[in-house]
Every structure is written in C-alpha cells, then in structure tokens.
mmCIF file of C-alpha atoms in Angstrom:
data_model
loop_
_atom_site.group_PDB
_atom_site.id
_atom_site.type_symbol
_atom_site.label_atom_id
_atom_site.label_comp_id
_atom_site.label_asym_id
_atom_site.label_seq_id
_atom_site.Cartn_x
_atom_site.Cartn_y
_atom_site.Cartn_z
ATOM 1 C CA MET A 623 235.477 64.267 -48.131
ATOM 2 C CA GLU A 624 233.740 65.744 -44.732
ATOM 3 C CA ASP A 625 235.363 64.383 -41.303
ATOM 4 C CA PHE A 626 232.525 62.739 -39.230
ATOM 5 C CA SER A 627 234.347 62.180 -36.013
ATOM 6 C CA SER A 628 234.144 65.451 -34.511
ATOM 7 C CA SER A 629 230.238 65.505 -35.284
ATOM 8 C CA SER A 630 229.927 62.268 -34.374
ATOM 9 C CA SER A 631 231.169 62.548 -31.043
ATOM 10 C CA ASP A 632 229.529 65.969 -30.664
ATOM 11 C CA SER A 633 226.732 64.417 -30.716
ATOM 12 C CA ASP A 634 227.414 61.201 -28.777
ATOM 13 C CA ASP A 635 227.729 63.850 -25.739
ATOM 14 C CA ASP A 636 225.088 65.520 -26.414
ATOM 15 C CA PHE A 637 223.105 62.707 -26.310
ATOM 16 C CA MET A 638 224.944 61.274 -22.915
ATOM 17 C CA LEU A 639 223.695 64.373 -21.410
ATOM 18 C CA PHE A 640 220.609 64.283 -21.999
ATOM 19 C CA VAL A 641 220.260 60.636 -21.446
ATOM 20 C CA PHE A 642 222.495 60.052 -18.033
ATOM 21 C CA PRO A 643 219.675 61.957 -15.500
ATOM 22 C CA ILE A 644 216.857 60.517 -17.227
ATOM 23 C CA LEU A 645 218.842 56.851 -16.188
ATOM 24 C CA LEU A 646 219.955 58.333 -12.600
ATOM 25 C CA LEU A 647 216.043 59.465 -12.256
ATOM 26 C CA ALA A 648 215.153 55.731 -13.479
ATOM 27 C CA ALA A 649 217.548 54.135 -11.065
ATOM 28 C CA ARG A 650 216.609 56.836 -7.816
ATOM 29 C CA GLU A 651 212.871 56.103 -8.554
ATOM 30 C CA GLU A 652 213.020 51.938 -8.535
ATOM 31 C CA GLU A 653 215.560 52.195 -5.325
ATOM 32 C CA LEU A 654 212.722 54.157 -3.746
ATOM 33 C CA ALA A 655 210.139 52.057 -5.282
ATOM 34 C CA ASN A 656 211.777 48.987 -3.388
ATOM 35 C CA ASN A 657 212.348 50.784 -0.197
ATOM 36 C CA ARG A 658 208.540 51.259 0.010
ATOM 37 C CA ARG A 659 207.848 47.405 -0.891
ATOM 38 C CA ARG A 660 210.578 46.335 1.796
ATOM 39 C CA LYS A 661 208.837 48.504 4.235
ATOM 40 C CA ARG A 662 205.117 47.463 3.497
ATOM 41 C CA ARG A 663 206.542 44.055 3.978
ATOM 42 C CA ARG A 664 208.080 44.238 7.499
ATOM 43 C CA LEU A 665 205.010 46.723 8.608
ATOM 44 C CA ALA A 666 203.078 43.390 7.918
ATOM 45 C CA LEU A 667 205.098 41.243 10.081
ATOM 46 C CA GLY A 668 204.905 43.527 12.851
ATOM 47 C CA VAL A 669 208.427 44.396 12.457
ATOM 48 C CA ILE A 670 207.364 47.980 12.216
ATOM 49 C CA THR A 671 205.215 50.154 14.344
ATOM 50 C CA ARG A 672 202.946 53.038 13.097
ATOM 51 C CA PRO A 673 200.424 55.382 15.107
ATOM 52 C CA ILE A 674 197.265 55.552 13.286
ATOM 53 C CA GLY A 675 197.035 58.094 11.186
ATOM 54 C CA HIS A 676 200.572 58.876 11.522
ATOM 55 C CA THR A 677 202.177 60.117 7.787
ATOM 56 C CA GLY A 678 205.745 60.899 9.120
ATOM 57 C CA PRO A 679 208.183 58.730 8.868
ATOM 58 C CA THR A 680 208.266 54.911 9.940
ATOM 59 C CA ASN A 681 209.944 54.564 13.211
ATOM 60 C CA THR A 682 211.738 51.176 13.284
ATOM 61 C CA GLY A 683 212.678 51.244 16.838
ATOM 62 C CA SER A 684 215.205 48.005 17.577
ATOM 63 C CA PRO A 685 213.409 45.098 16.357
ATOM 64 C CA SER A 686 213.593 41.534 17.763
ATOM 65 C CA PRO A 687 216.589 39.700 15.802
ATOM 66 C CA SER A 688 214.225 36.744 15.879
ATOM 67 C CA LEU A 689 212.112 39.102 13.215
ATOM 68 C CA ILE A 690 214.368 40.846 11.185
ATOM 69 C CA SER A 691 214.924 39.678 7.602
ATOM 70 C CA ASP A 692 217.359 40.635 4.599
ATOM 71 C CA ASP A 693 218.556 39.628 1.485
ATOM 72 C CA ARG A 694 220.846 37.031 2.635
ATOM 73 C CA THR A 695 218.903 34.492 5.003
ATOM 74 C CA PRO A 696 214.819 33.788 3.745
ATOM 75 C CA PHE A 697 212.672 35.320 6.560
ATOM 76 C CA LYS A 698 210.613 32.369 8.443
ATOM 77 C CA PRO A 699 208.448 34.154 10.740
ATOM 78 C CA SER A 700 207.634 32.408 13.977
ATOM 79 C CA LYS A 701 204.162 31.902 15.273
ATOM 80 C CA ILE A 702 203.198 34.944 17.926
ATOM 81 C CA LYS A 703 200.759 34.609 19.873
ATOM 82 C CA ASN A 704 198.904 36.774 21.355
ATOM 83 C CA LYS A 705 198.191 37.194 25.120
ATOM 84 C CA PRO A 706 195.242 38.645 26.872
ATOM 85 C CA ARG A 707 196.060 42.259 28.268
ATOM 86 C CA SER A 708 196.297 42.202 31.737
ATOM 87 C CA PRO A 709 194.264 44.691 33.899
ATOM 88 C CA GLN A 710 196.557 48.021 33.839
ATOM 89 C CA PRO A 711 197.121 48.645 37.577
ATOM 90 C CA ASN A 712 195.903 51.475 39.623
ATOM 91 C CA THR A 713 198.746 54.058 40.227
ATOM 92 C CA HIS A 714 196.091 57.620 40.959
ATOM 93 C CA PRO A 715 197.787 58.106 44.861
ATOM 94 C CA ALA A 716 194.543 58.919 46.543
ATOM 95 C CA LYS A 717 193.042 55.185 44.708
ATOM 96 C CA MET A 718 196.036 53.780 46.035
ATOM 97 C CA GLU A 719 195.652 54.886 49.586
ATOM 98 C CA SER A 720 191.965 54.862 50.196
ATOM 99 C CA GLN A 721 192.327 50.583 48.498
ATOM 100 C CA SER A 722 194.955 49.940 50.671
ATOM 101 C CA LEU A 723 194.238 51.773 53.746
ATOM 102 C CA GLN A 724 190.436 50.920 53.679
ATOM 103 C CA PRO A 725 189.750 50.675 56.952
ATOM 104 C CA LYS A 726 186.649 48.296 58.304
ATOM 105 C CA GLN A 727 186.188 49.629 61.675
ATOM 106 C CA ILE A 728 185.631 53.123 61.950
ATOM 107 C CA PHE A 729 185.596 55.719 65.264
ATOM 108 C CA ILE A 730 185.202 58.973 64.925
ATOM 109 C CA LEU A 731 187.102 61.210 68.385
ATOM 110 C CA SER A 732 185.085 64.324 68.961
ATOM 111 C CA GLY A 733 185.362 66.902 71.137
ATOM 112 C CA GLN A 734 187.801 69.905 72.515
ATOM 113 C CA SER A 735 191.691 69.772 73.187
ATOM 114 C CA ASN A 736 192.030 66.502 75.630
ATOM 115 C CA MET A 737 190.622 64.567 73.148
ATOM 116 C CA ALA A 738 192.735 66.435 69.896
ATOM 117 C CA GLY A 739 195.795 66.028 72.705
ATOM 118 C CA ARG A 740 197.667 68.401 74.415
ATOM 119 C CA GLY A 741 199.847 65.402 76.110
ATOM 120 C CA GLY A 742 203.509 66.444 75.323
ATOM 121 C CA VAL A 743 202.918 69.826 74.798
ATOM 122 C CA PHE A 744 205.479 72.676 76.534
ATOM 123 C CA ARG A 745 205.733 76.702 76.559
ATOM 124 C CA ASP A 746 209.061 77.287 76.222
ATOM 125 C CA HIS A 747 211.149 80.683 77.404
ATOM 126 C CA HIS A 748 209.403 82.705 75.004
ATOM 127 C CA HIS A 749 205.469 81.371 75.581
ATOM 128 C CA HIS A 750 205.980 80.009 72.394
ATOM 129 C CA GLN A 751 203.993 76.624 72.620
ATOM 130 C CA HIS A 752 206.150 72.787 71.319
ATOM 131 C CA TRP A 753 205.803 69.381 71.382
ATOM 132 C CA ASP A 754 208.495 67.489 72.995
ATOM 133 C CA ARG A 755 207.808 64.321 70.547
ATOM 134 C CA VAL A 756 207.456 61.674 73.371
ATOM 135 C CA VAL A 757 204.948 58.851 72.399
ATOM 136 C CA PRO A 758 204.657 56.576 74.446
ATOM 137 C CA SER A 759 204.661 52.468 73.391
ATOM 138 C CA GLU A 760 200.967 52.559 73.880
ATOM 139 C CA CYS A 761 200.090 55.177 71.689
ATOM 140 C CA GLY A 762 202.836 54.142 68.299
ATOM 141 C CA PRO A 763 201.503 52.959 65.125
ATOM 142 C CA HIS A 764 200.662 49.768 63.800
ATOM 143 C CA PRO A 765 199.578 48.116 60.276
ATOM 144 C CA SER A 766 195.675 47.747 61.687
ATOM 145 C CA ILE A 767 195.616 51.447 62.413
ATOM 146 C CA HIS A 768 194.593 53.775 60.318
ATOM 147 C CA ARG A 769 192.856 57.463 60.129
ATOM 148 C CA LEU A 770 191.215 59.910 57.896
ATOM 149 C CA SER A 771 193.275 62.969 57.250
ATOM 150 C CA ALA A 772 192.076 66.513 56.789
ATOM 151 C CA HIS A 773 192.200 66.065 53.059
ATOM 152 C CA LEU A 774 189.236 63.068 53.376
ATOM 153 C CA ARG A 775 191.957 60.403 52.505
ATOM 154 C CA TRP A 776 193.187 56.965 55.000
ATOM 155 C CA GLU A 777 196.802 56.794 55.748
ATOM 156 C CA PRO A 778 198.844 55.424 58.659
ATOM 157 C CA ALA A 779 197.757 56.368 62.381
ATOM 158 C CA CYS A 780 200.442 57.913 64.047
ATOM 159 C CA GLU A 781 200.760 60.790 67.165
ATOM 160 C CA PRO A 782 199.716 63.543 67.411
ATOM 161 C CA LEU A 783 196.442 62.312 65.734
ATOM 162 C CA HIS A 784 195.160 65.908 65.047
ATOM 163 C CA ALA A 785 197.324 67.953 63.923
ATOM 164 C CA ASP A 786 196.172 69.031 60.935
ATOM 165 C CA ILE A 787 192.535 68.590 62.151
ATOM 166 C CA ASP A 788 193.337 71.430 64.840
ATOM 167 C CA ALA A 789 195.272 73.187 63.159
ATOM 168 C CA LYS A 790 195.363 76.660 64.762
ATOM 169 C CA LYS A 791 196.781 75.094 67.529
ATOM 170 C CA VAL A 792 200.147 72.490 69.114
ATOM 171 C CA CYS A 793 199.070 69.139 69.230
ATOM 172 C CA GLY A 794 200.056 65.861 70.835
ATOM 173 C CA VAL A 795 199.068 62.912 72.588
ATOM 174 C CA GLY A 796 195.382 62.101 73.207
ATOM 175 C CA PRO A 797 193.533 59.073 73.705
ATOM 176 C CA GLY A 798 193.177 58.166 69.938
ATOM 177 C CA MET A 799 196.456 55.948 70.040
ATOM 178 C CA ALA A 800 196.005 54.400 73.260
ATOM 179 C CA PHE A 801 192.474 53.229 72.738
ATOM 180 C CA ALA A 802 193.308 51.877 69.009
ATOM 181 C CA ASN A 803 195.950 49.696 69.623
ATOM 182 C CA LEU A 804 193.279 47.728 72.408
ATOM 183 C CA VAL A 805 190.603 47.920 70.494
ATOM 184 C CA ARG A 806 192.217 46.417 67.247
ATOM 185 C CA GLU A 807 193.536 43.225 69.128
ATOM 186 C CA ARG A 808 189.595 42.579 69.120
ATOM 187 C CA VAL A 809 187.753 43.767 66.211
ATOM 188 C CA GLY A 810 190.593 43.733 63.564
ATOM 189 C CA VAL A 811 191.397 46.587 61.395
ATOM 190 C CA VAL A 812 190.538 50.470 63.206
ATOM 191 C CA GLY A 813 190.025 53.460 61.240
ATOM 192 C CA LEU A 814 190.189 57.062 63.218
ATOM 193 C CA VAL A 815 188.190 59.663 62.270
ATOM 194 C CA PRO A 816 190.058 63.241 64.273
ATOM 195 C CA CYS A 817 187.328 65.560 64.241
ATOM 196 C CA ALA A 818 188.385 67.777 67.575
ATOM 197 C CA VAL A 819 189.249 71.302 67.859
ATOM 198 C CA GLY A 820 190.157 72.950 71.279
ATOM 199 C CA GLY A 821 188.716 75.786 73.057
ATOM 200 C CA THR A 822 184.792 74.736 71.682
ATOM 201 C CA ALA A 823 181.807 74.593 73.538
ATOM 202 C CA ILE A 824 179.325 72.704 72.775
ATOM 203 C CA LYS A 825 176.564 75.394 71.307
ATOM 204 C CA GLU A 826 179.355 75.336 68.771
ATOM 205 C CA TRP A 827 178.793 71.461 67.572
ATOM 206 C CA GLY A 828 175.022 71.922 66.861
ATOM 207 C CA ARG A 829 173.603 71.163 63.312
ATOM 208 C CA GLY A 830 174.214 73.741 60.863
ATOM 209 C CA GLU A 831 177.422 74.761 62.905
ATOM 210 C CA HIS A 832 180.325 74.603 61.391
ATOM 211 C CA LEU A 833 182.381 72.225 63.318
ATOM 212 C CA TYR A 834 179.364 69.780 63.552
ATOM 213 C CA GLU A 835 178.668 69.802 59.442
ATOM 214 C CA SER A 836 182.627 69.236 59.651
ATOM 215 C CA MET A 837 182.122 66.076 61.496
ATOM 216 C CA VAL A 838 179.013 64.753 59.264
ATOM 217 C CA LYS A 839 180.989 64.747 56.223
ATOM 218 C CA ARG A 840 184.519 63.786 56.994
ATOM 219 C CA ALA A 841 182.234 60.364 58.948
ATOM 220 C CA ARG A 842 180.626 60.057 55.922
ATOM 221 C CA GLU A 843 183.215 60.028 54.023
ATOM 222 C CA SER A 844 185.023 57.849 55.704
ATOM 223 C CA VAL A 845 183.065 55.035 54.785
ATOM 224 C CA ILE A 846 183.005 55.139 51.094
ATOM 225 C CA GLY A 847 184.741 52.353 49.504
ATOM 226 C CA GLY A 848 184.132 50.006 52.910
ATOM 227 C CA GLY A 849 184.295 50.054 56.440
ATOM 228 C CA GLU A 850 181.368 50.749 59.041
ATOM 229 C CA ILE A 851 181.213 53.649 61.859
ATOM 230 C CA LYS A 852 181.402 51.723 64.816
ATOM 231 C CA GLY A 853 181.173 54.455 67.613
ATOM 232 C CA LEU A 854 181.504 57.882 68.542
ATOM 233 C CA LEU A 855 184.092 58.767 71.487
ATOM 234 C CA TRP A 856 183.570 62.409 72.797
ATOM 235 C CA TYR A 857 185.404 64.247 75.084
ATOM 236 C CA GLN A 858 184.104 68.136 75.711
ATOM 237 C CA GLY A 859 182.839 69.912 78.481
ATOM 238 C CA GLU A 860 185.129 72.029 79.834
ATOM 239 C CA SER A 861 184.415 75.752 77.763
ATOM 240 C CA ASP A 862 180.979 74.895 79.118
ATOM 241 C CA THR A 863 181.910 75.143 82.676
ATOM 242 C CA SER A 864 182.289 79.143 82.383
ATOM 243 C CA THR A 865 178.793 80.285 83.259
ATOM 244 C CA GLN A 866 175.777 78.906 84.525
ATOM 245 C CA HIS A 867 173.279 79.526 81.986
ATOM 246 C CA ASP A 868 175.577 77.116 79.440
ATOM 247 C CA ALA A 869 176.426 74.542 82.003
ATOM 248 C CA ASP A 870 172.326 74.508 83.294
ATOM 249 C CA ALA A 871 171.794 73.365 78.952
ATOM 250 C CA TYR A 872 174.385 71.355 78.851
ATOM 251 C CA HIS A 873 172.366 68.168 79.066
ATOM 252 C CA GLY A 874 169.786 69.209 76.831
ATOM 253 C CA ASN A 875 172.960 70.112 74.130
ATOM 254 C CA MET A 876 174.588 67.250 75.165
ATOM 255 C CA VAL A 877 171.078 64.650 74.406
ATOM 256 C CA LYS A 878 170.192 66.751 70.811
ATOM 257 C CA LEU A 879 173.829 66.471 69.661
ATOM 258 C CA ILE A 880 173.438 62.530 69.535
ATOM 259 C CA GLU A 881 170.398 62.433 68.251
ATOM 260 C CA ASN A 882 171.301 64.377 65.215
ATOM 261 C CA VAL A 883 174.299 62.931 64.639
ATOM 262 C CA ARG A 884 172.685 59.467 64.748
ATOM 263 C CA GLU A 885 169.715 60.971 62.526
ATOM 264 C CA ASP A 886 172.471 61.986 59.923
ATOM 265 C CA LEU A 887 174.295 59.307 59.788
ATOM 266 C CA GLY A 888 172.077 56.695 59.759
ATOM 267 C CA LEU A 889 172.708 54.942 62.853
ATOM 268 C CA PRO A 890 169.840 55.708 65.488
ATOM 269 C CA SER A 891 171.730 53.285 67.770
ATOM 270 C CA LEU A 892 175.058 54.195 67.162
ATOM 271 C CA PRO A 893 177.467 53.688 70.284
ATOM 272 C CA ILE A 894 179.016 56.724 72.177
ATOM 273 C CA ILE A 895 181.882 57.253 74.831
ATOM 274 C CA GLN A 896 181.715 60.261 76.093
ATOM 275 C CA VAL A 897 183.821 61.769 78.624
ATOM 276 C CA ALA A 898 183.342 63.124 81.861
ATOM 277 C CA ILE A 899 185.526 66.472 82.776
ATOM 278 C CA GLY A 900 187.815 66.729 85.033
ATOM 279 C CA SER A 901 188.842 69.827 84.473
ATOM 280 C CA GLY A 902 187.761 73.622 84.332
ATOM 281 C CA ASP A 903 186.085 76.277 85.665
ATOM 282 C CA ALA A 904 185.717 75.226 89.141
ATOM 283 C CA LYS A 905 182.667 77.539 89.725
ATOM 284 C CA HIS A 906 180.239 75.292 87.362
ATOM 285 C CA LEU A 907 182.651 72.184 86.676
ATOM 286 C CA GLU A 908 180.621 69.991 88.850
ATOM 287 C CA LYS A 909 177.032 70.433 86.921
ATOM 288 C CA VAL A 910 178.055 69.312 83.658
ATOM 289 C CA ARG A 911 179.865 66.106 85.164
ATOM 290 C CA GLU A 912 176.592 65.634 86.471
ATOM 291 C CA ALA A 913 174.790 66.249 83.387
ATOM 292 C CA GLN A 914 177.393 63.386 81.254
ATOM 293 C CA LEU A 915 177.215 61.604 84.606
ATOM 294 C CA GLY A 916 173.721 61.085 84.539
ATOM 295 C CA MET A 917 172.777 61.245 80.927
ATOM 296 C CA LYS A 918 170.382 57.766 80.574
ATOM 297 C CA VAL A 919 170.251 57.550 76.557
ATOM 298 C CA PRO A 920 170.573 54.274 75.187
ATOM 299 C CA ASN A 921 173.987 52.834 73.869
ATOM 300 C CA VAL A 922 175.609 55.895 75.652
ATOM 301 C CA VAL A 923 178.394 55.352 78.020
ATOM 302 C CA CYS A 924 180.495 57.848 80.216
ATOM 303 C CA VAL A 925 184.144 57.443 81.381
ATOM 304 C CA ASP A 926 185.500 59.643 84.054
ATOM 305 C CA ALA A 927 188.566 61.452 83.700
ATOM 306 C CA LYS A 928 188.431 62.958 87.063
ATOM 307 C CA GLY A 929 191.604 62.098 89.261
ATOM 308 C CA LEU A 930 193.548 61.775 85.722
ATOM 309 C CA GLU A 931 196.705 62.973 86.374
ATOM 310 C CA LEU A 932 196.585 67.162 84.923
ATOM 311 C CA LYS A 933 199.620 69.527 83.409
ATOM 312 C CA ASP A 934 201.092 72.695 85.184
ATOM 313 C CA ASP A 935 197.826 74.209 83.529
ATOM 314 C CA HIS A 936 195.328 72.187 85.674
ATOM 315 C CA LEU A 937 193.379 71.967 82.351
ATOM 316 C CA HIS A 938 195.149 69.577 79.992
ATOM 317 C CA LEU A 939 196.016 65.484 80.770
ATOM 318 C CA THR A 940 199.122 64.473 80.552
ATOM 319 C CA THR A 941 200.772 62.378 77.922
ATOM 320 C CA LYS A 942 200.478 59.466 80.754
ATOM 321 C CA ALA A 943 196.689 60.703 81.502
ATOM 322 C CA GLN A 944 195.894 60.191 77.910
ATOM 323 C CA VAL A 945 197.106 56.418 77.306
ATOM 324 C CA GLN A 946 195.154 55.971 80.500
ATOM 325 C CA LEU A 947 192.131 57.481 79.096
ATOM 326 C CA GLY A 948 192.513 56.162 75.812
ATOM 327 C CA HIS A 949 192.394 52.522 78.121
ATOM 328 C CA MET A 950 188.831 53.483 79.882
ATOM 329 C CA LEU A 951 187.996 54.106 76.671
ATOM 330 C CA ALA A 952 189.048 50.839 74.779
ATOM 331 C CA ASP A 953 187.520 48.843 78.033
ATOM 332 C CA ALA A 954 184.206 50.773 77.686
ATOM 333 C CA TYR A 955 183.831 49.928 73.868
ATOM 334 C CA ILE A 956 184.622 46.283 74.142
ATOM 335 C CA LYS A 957 182.344 45.721 77.254
ATOM 336 C CA HIS A 958 179.269 47.425 76.184
ATOM 337 C CA PHE A 959 179.811 46.806 72.476
ATOM 338 C CA VAL A 960 182.105 43.999 71.882
ATOM 339 C CA SER A 961 181.911 41.545 74.495
ATOM 340 C CA SER A 962 178.652 38.868 75.038
ATOM 341 C CA GLU A 963 177.165 40.904 77.729
ATOM 342 C CA ALA A 964 176.289 43.756 75.238
ATOM 343 C CA HIS A 965 174.424 41.242 73.198
ATOM 344 C CA ALA A 966 172.673 39.979 75.868
ATOM 345 C CA HIS A 967 171.856 43.525 76.778
ATOM 346 C CA PRO A 968 171.582 45.744 73.453
ATOM 347 C CA ASP A 969 170.325 48.948 75.621
ATOM 348 C CA LEU A 970 173.343 49.548 77.308
#
C-alpha cells in the first residue's frame, strides 16, 4: 500500500505557495479600493482640497475636526454657508501711496536755488557742503502736506523738499514747507511738486528744454487720480543778472514761460506767484527786478525778497528768511486767489 501522506503534504504546500500570493494581492487591491472610495467621499464633502489638473497625491491638510469622519462615528455634515468674497486689498506699494496720499490742492515749486532751498547749508573746512538739518517749526511735516517725488510718487513732505530734484547740489530749507503749512489751514490737503534746479537761467526753462518739459510732465502726473493744480510758485532770476542781454530779455522770456505753462497744462488762468529777486550780480540786478515787479499779466502777482536775510555768500536766503518768504507767498495766494477779494477781482 502506497503511503500518500508525503505526496499529499507536498501537494498542499505547492497549492499554498500558489494561492497565498494571490490572496495577498487581492487583499491589497481591496484595501487600495477602499482607500480610494474614502478619499473620494471626503473630497466630495470638502475635507480634502485638490488643485485643478493635479494628478499627484492629494493634500489632506489639517481639516476641521467637525468635518472628519471615521468608522466609529457616523458623519453628520453641518450646514456650511458660502460667504461672498470680499474685495482683495490693494497691496501694491506705489498704488497704496497714490491712493492714501493723493492731495487735492497742488502747487508747483519752480525756479533756481533759492526756491530749491539752501537754508542751513554750509561749507566745512574742506569746502564740502552740508545741511545743518535744522527745521523750524513753521517748516515741519504735517499729515496734510505731501510732495511728488522724483519717481512721481506722492509721499509725506519734509525738508529738504528738493533733495531728489536738485540732486547735484546740497539742498536745505526752502519756502515750500512754510508756504504749505500756512495755506493748508485755508485749503485743506496740499500737494507740492518740487521742480527747481539751482544755477539755471530763464532760457533753460523755455518750451522744449529739459527743465521745462520735466516740470510740465511732473505737473501733469500730479493730477492723475485726482487733485487740482492751484498755482505755480516761481523764484528765479539771479542767473540772468550777469549780462545786459539776459537782463533785457528777462521780461519777454518770463511772459512766454507763463503763456507756455498755462497752455501746456490746459489752465489758461493758472495763478502764478513770482518772487522778485533780492540778490545776484549788482550790475543788472535792478533790471531783472524791474521786469518782475512790473509784470502786468492776469493772475500773476509778485512778492519782493529784497531785504530778506542772506547767508555769507550774499546770494542765498538763510533758513529764517526762507520761513518769512514762505509766509509771504502764502499770504499772497490767500489774498489774491482764496479770499472773497479774489472772487470779486478775478483778473488780479
């Protein structure tokens, strides 16, 4: 009689070796299928987020405990209301500046060094120029006073106003901040557009010249987004006292400048306040002053800088004098272009 025990045992072993891997594979496939079903269910309920077009592993993140279900606790979805999306805040730095600092009453500051400001500028023993950083209270910053930077962005105004405009020179205190601090009490938010460059003659401010075109460009940019150009403050002429020809031509050049600015800005009645110079080459100083003081152009008025304190160079105004000049300019603007008298006499 044959002993089949050994043969049967061998057959069982062979059978298990064949079937066991199949059973393991089937169990693994079932587990994967269950996992996929669970993930699809959770995805449909909003627990799992998957980027559009994403084919990689799903990011489960850290879902809220109230939305998690397991085998022990039946899932009970709560009502989730779709809230309307609020507008996203504007985080672009330049746009934020333009929106938050956009002034309403805009003034162009132009001319040469005494408008750019040399108050407090001194030379050391190496003949290097520095600013003493002394800012009178009348010239201090205020939330209602802004300036247009060289990069055409509105920013809080502070001395020296022309530091990035008359950039080849050392700038100090000018008349602009003293003017703005006085005017803001009457007109509200003030925007200053510094354009002055030291050592420049009036012929350099003719239409087509770099200085003129830059001034017009800055003025146009200043009103983008709101605001209104209310006046041009002009302090220039010292460089035109050197020759008889320049002094004689000053009146005609200044009248043409006024006409060009008003035409190019589309403001035919733009108020202009010019400063009659108090320093320069003595040979032709009075000729230029005569042209400035005697100008008969509608909506053009003049304040006189003669007698204001000069620095040791006998050319530039001291800080104290710049404060005085700023107040003179503000008084002239308020008197002729803000008060009831101006409305009664629009051609002043």
